[in-house]
Short mmCIF file of C-alpha atoms and ligand atoms in Angstrom, two decimals:
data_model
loop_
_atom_site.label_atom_id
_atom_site.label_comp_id
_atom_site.label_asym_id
_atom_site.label_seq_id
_atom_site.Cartn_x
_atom_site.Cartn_y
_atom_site.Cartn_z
CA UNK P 239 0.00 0.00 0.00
CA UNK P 240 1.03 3.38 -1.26
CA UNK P 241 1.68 6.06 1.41
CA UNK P 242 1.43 9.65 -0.10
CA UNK P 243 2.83 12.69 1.37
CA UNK P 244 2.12 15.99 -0.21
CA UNK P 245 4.52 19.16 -0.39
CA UNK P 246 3.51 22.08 -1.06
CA UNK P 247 5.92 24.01 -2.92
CA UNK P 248 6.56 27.68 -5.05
CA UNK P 249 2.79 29.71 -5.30
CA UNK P 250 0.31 27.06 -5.53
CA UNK P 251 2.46 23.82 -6.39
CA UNK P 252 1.99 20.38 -4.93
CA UNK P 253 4.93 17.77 -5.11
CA UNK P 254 4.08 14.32 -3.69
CA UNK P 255 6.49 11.65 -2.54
CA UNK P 256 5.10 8.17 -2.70
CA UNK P 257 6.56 5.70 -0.24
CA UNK P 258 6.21 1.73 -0.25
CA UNK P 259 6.83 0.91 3.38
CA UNK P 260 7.29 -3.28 2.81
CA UNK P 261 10.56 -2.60 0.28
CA UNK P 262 10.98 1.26 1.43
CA UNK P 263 11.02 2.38 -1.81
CA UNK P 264 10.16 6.24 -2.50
CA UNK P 265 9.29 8.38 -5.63
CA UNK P 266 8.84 11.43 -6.06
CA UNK P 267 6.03 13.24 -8.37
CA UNK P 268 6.75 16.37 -10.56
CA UNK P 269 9.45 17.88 -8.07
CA UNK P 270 9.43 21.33 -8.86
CA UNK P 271 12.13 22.38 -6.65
CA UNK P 272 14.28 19.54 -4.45
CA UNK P 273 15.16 20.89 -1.09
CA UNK P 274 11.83 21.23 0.15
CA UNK P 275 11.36 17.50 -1.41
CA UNK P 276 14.50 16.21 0.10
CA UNK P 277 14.03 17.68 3.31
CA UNK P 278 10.44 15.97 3.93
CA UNK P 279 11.85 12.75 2.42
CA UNK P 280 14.91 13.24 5.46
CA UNK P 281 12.08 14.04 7.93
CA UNK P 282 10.27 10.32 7.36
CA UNK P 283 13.68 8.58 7.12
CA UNK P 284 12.93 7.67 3.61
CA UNK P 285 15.67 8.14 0.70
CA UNK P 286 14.29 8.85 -2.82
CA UNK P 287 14.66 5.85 -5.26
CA UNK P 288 12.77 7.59 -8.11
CA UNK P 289 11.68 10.62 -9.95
CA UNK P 290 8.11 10.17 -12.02
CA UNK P 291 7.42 13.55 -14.19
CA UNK P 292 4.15 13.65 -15.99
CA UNK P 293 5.15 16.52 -18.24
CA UNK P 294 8.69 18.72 -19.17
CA UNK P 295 6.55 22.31 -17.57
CA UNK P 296 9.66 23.50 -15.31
CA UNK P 297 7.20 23.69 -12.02
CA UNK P 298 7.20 20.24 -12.65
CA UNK P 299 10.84 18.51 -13.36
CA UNK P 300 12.79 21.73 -12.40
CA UNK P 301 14.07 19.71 -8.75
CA UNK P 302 15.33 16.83 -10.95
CA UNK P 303 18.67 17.58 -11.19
CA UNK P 304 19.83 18.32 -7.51
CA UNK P 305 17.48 15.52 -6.39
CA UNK P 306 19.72 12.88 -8.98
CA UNK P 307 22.81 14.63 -7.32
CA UNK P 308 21.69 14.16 -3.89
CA UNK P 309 19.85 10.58 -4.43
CA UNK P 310 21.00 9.04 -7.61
CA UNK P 311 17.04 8.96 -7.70
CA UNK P 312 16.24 7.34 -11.41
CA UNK P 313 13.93 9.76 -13.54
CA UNK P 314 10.97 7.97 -15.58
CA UNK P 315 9.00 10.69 -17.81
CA UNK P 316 6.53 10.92 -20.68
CA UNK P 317 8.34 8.98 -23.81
CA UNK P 318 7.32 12.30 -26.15
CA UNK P 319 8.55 14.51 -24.22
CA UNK P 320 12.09 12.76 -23.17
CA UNK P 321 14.63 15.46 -24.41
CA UNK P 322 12.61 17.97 -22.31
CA UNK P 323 12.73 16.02 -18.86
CA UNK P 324 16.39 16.60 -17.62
CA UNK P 325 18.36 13.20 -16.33
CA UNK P 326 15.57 11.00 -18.01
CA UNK P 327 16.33 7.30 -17.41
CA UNK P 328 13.61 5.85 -18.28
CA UNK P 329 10.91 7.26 -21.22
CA UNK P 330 7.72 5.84 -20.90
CA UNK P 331 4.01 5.98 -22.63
CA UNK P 332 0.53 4.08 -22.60
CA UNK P 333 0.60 0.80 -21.88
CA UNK P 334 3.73 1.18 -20.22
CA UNK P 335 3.68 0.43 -15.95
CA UNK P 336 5.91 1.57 -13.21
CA UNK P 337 6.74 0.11 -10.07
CA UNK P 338 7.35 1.69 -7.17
CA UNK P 339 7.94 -1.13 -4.40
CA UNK P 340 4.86 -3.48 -4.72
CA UNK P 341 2.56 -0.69 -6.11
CA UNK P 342 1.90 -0.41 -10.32
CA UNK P 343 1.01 2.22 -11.73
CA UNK P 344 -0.17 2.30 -15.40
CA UNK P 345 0.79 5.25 -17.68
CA UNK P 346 -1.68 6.96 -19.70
CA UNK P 347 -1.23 8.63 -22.60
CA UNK P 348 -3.10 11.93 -21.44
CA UNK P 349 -1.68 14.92 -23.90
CA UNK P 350 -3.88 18.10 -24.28
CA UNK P 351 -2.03 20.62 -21.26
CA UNK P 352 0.98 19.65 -23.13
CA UNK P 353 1.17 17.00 -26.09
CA UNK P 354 3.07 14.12 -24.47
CA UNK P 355 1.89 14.27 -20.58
CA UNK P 356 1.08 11.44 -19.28
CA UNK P 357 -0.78 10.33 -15.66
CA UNK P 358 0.52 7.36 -13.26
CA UNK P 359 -2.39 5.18 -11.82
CA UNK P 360 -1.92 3.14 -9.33
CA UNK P 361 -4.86 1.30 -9.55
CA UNK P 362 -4.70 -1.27 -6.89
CA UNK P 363 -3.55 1.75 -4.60
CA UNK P 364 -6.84 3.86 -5.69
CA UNK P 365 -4.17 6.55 -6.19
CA UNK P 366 -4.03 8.90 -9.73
CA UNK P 367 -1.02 11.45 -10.22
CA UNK P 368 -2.81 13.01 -13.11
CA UNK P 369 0.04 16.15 -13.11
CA UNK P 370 -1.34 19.50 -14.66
CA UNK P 371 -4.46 17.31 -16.44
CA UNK P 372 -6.60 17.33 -14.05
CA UNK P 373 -7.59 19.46 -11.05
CA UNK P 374 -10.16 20.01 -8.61
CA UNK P 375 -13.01 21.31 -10.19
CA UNK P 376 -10.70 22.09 -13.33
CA UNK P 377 -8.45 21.01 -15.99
CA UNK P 378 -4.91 22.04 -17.50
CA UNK P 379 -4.53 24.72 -19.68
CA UNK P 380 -4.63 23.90 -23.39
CA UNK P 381 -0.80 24.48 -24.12
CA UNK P 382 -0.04 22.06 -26.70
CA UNK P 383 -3.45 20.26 -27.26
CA UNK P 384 -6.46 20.57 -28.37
CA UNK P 385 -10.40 20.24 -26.52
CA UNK P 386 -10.87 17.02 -28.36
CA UNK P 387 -7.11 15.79 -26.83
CA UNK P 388 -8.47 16.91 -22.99
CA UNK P 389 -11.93 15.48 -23.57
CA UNK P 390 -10.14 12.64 -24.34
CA UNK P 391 -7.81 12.39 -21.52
CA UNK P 392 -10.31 13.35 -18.84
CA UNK P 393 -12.98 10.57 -20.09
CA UNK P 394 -9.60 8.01 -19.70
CA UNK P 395 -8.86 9.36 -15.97
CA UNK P 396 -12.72 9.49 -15.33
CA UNK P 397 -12.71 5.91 -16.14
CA UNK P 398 -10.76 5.08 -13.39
CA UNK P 399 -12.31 3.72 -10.04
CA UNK P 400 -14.54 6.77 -8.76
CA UNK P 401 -13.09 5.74 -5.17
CA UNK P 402 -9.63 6.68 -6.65
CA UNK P 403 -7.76 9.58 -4.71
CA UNK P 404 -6.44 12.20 -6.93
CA UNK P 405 -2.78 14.17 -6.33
CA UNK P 406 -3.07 16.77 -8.47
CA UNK P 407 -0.46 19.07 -9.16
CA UNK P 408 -1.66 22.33 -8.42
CA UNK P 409 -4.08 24.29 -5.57
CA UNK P 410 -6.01 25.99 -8.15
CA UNK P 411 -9.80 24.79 -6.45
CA UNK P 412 -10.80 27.92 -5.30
CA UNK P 413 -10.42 30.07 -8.41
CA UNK P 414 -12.01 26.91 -10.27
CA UNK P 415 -14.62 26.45 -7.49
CA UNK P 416 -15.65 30.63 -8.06
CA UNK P 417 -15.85 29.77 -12.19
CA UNK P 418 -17.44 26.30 -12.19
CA UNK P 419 -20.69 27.83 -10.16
CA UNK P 420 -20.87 30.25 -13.11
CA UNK P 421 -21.79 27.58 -15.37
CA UNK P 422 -23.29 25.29 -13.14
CA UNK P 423 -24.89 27.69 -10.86
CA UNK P 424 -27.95 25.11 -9.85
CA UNK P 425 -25.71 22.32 -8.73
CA UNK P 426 -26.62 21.39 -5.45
CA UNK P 427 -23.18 18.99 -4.80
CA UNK P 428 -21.25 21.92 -6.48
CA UNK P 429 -22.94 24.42 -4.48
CA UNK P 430 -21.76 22.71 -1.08
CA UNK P 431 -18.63 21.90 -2.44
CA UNK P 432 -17.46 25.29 -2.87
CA UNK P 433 -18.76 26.22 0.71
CA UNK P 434 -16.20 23.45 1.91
CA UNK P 435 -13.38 24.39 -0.11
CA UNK P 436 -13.96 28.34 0.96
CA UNK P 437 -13.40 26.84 4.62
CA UNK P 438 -10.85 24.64 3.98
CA UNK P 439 -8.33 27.32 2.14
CA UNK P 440 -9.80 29.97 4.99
CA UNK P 441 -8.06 27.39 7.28
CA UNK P 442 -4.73 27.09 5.40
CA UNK P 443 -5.95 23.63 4.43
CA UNK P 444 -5.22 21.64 1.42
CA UNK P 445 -8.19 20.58 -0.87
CA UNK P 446 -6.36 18.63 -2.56
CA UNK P 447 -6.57 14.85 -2.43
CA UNK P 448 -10.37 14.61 -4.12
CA UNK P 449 -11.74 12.08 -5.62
CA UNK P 450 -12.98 10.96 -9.12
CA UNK P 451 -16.53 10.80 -7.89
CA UNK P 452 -16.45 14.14 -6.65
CA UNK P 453 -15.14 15.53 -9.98
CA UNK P 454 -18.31 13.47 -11.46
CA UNK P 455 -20.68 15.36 -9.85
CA UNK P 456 -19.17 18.77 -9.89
CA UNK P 457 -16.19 19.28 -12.19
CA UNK P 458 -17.80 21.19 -15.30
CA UNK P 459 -14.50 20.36 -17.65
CA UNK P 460 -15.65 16.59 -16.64
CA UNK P 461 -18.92 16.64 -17.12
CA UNK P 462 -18.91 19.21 -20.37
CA UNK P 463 -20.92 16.85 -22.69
CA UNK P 464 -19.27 17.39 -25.78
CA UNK P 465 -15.51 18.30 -27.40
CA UNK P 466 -17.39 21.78 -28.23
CA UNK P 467 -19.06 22.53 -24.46
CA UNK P 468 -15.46 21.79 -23.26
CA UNK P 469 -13.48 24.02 -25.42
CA UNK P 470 -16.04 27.15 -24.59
CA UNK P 471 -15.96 26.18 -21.23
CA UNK P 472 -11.98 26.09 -21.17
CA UNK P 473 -12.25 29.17 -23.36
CA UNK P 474 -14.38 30.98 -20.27
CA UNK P 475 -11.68 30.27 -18.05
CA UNK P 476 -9.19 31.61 -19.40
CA UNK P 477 -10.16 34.76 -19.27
CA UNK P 478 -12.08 34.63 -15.86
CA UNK P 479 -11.50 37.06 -13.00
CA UNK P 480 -13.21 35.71 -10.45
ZN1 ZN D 582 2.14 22.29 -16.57
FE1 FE D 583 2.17 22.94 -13.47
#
């Protein structure tokens, strides 16, 4: 069993270090920056054994060097994006599957936010590293891809179990939270959600792990019923001031 810890890093970044406690094996997901990463990884007693980028954004692989120096961690990263993801050791892509310890995580191919990102599901683990694909109550910028490309890769991550925990990459909720009641302003789950995430961040808490059932019922990238309603709806966002 898969025991996450999450580190918040830079503005609004989350890094996560996933530890395997029968073979004490540890990754670490999208380290922006390492000290922060390698100091929580010193706190536990744990030594990092591997690096797992989803994408080459520098928020998101810009700790891999210093972590290598400091761990002789090995990097796996998206297979399309390789040359991008500094001290790559491994290049991987859909079906591919990564070990860490006795958890498996299969890769999927989920480009759109940026055309080679991929997501790490360990399935067994109910645990999704989805990277800058998919957030609470949101979805990743359209960088490289197209709406077709993230309606795509959100139906593959929604088809996940709806139990599944999800370590996104970012604390974006609120600012979705304030833009998804626009469009969905009758809601009633989205409604309350937002309520709780107001608290949570008035609290200095986290909302981030969520799960896939939440997003179900209240994430309007998710449940945007065709390529086009998506693509407006990302459209909207990106120029939202909330
Ligand atoms: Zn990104
Ligand atoms: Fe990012």
């Amino acid at each position: 069993m898969l025991e996450v810890v999450q580190i918040p890093v830079l503005t609004d970044n989350y890094v996560y270090l996933a530890h395997d406690a029968a073979t004490g094996e540890t990754a670490v997901i999208d380290p922006a920056v390492a000290d922060p990463v390698l100091a929580a990884a010193a706190a536990r007693g744990w030594t990092i054994t591997q690096i797992l980028n989803t994408h080459w954004h520098p928020d998101h692989v810009g700790g891999n060097a210093a972590i290598v120096a400091a761990t002789g961690a090995r990097v796996t990263g998206p297979r399309a994006e390789a040359a991008r993801i500094p001290h790559i050791g491994r290049a991987v892509a859909e079906p591919d599957t990564v070990s860490v310890g006795a958890s498996t995580a299969r890769v999927l191919d989920v480009g759109a936010h940026t055309a080679g990102h991929i997501a790490y599901a360990f399935e067994a683990d109910r645990v999704l590293f989805p990277g800058d694909t998919l957030f609470a109550l949101g979805c990743g910028r359209l960088f490289e891809g197209t709406a077709a490309d993230m309606h795509a890769a959100l139906a593959k991550l929604m088809a996940l179990a709806p139990e599944t925990q999800v370590f996104c990459a970012h604390e974006y909720t609120q600012s979705n939270a304030k833009f998804a009641v626009t469009v969905e302003p009758e809601n009633a789950a989205l409604k309350a959600r937002a309520v709780l995430i107001d608290a949570a961040r008035a609290a200095g808490l986290p909302t981030v792990p969520f799960t896939l059932a939440l997003e179900a019922a209240t994430n309007p990238f998710v449940r945007a019923a065709t390529i086009g309603e998506l693509a407006a709806r990302r459209a909207a966002k990106d120029v939202f001031r909330g």
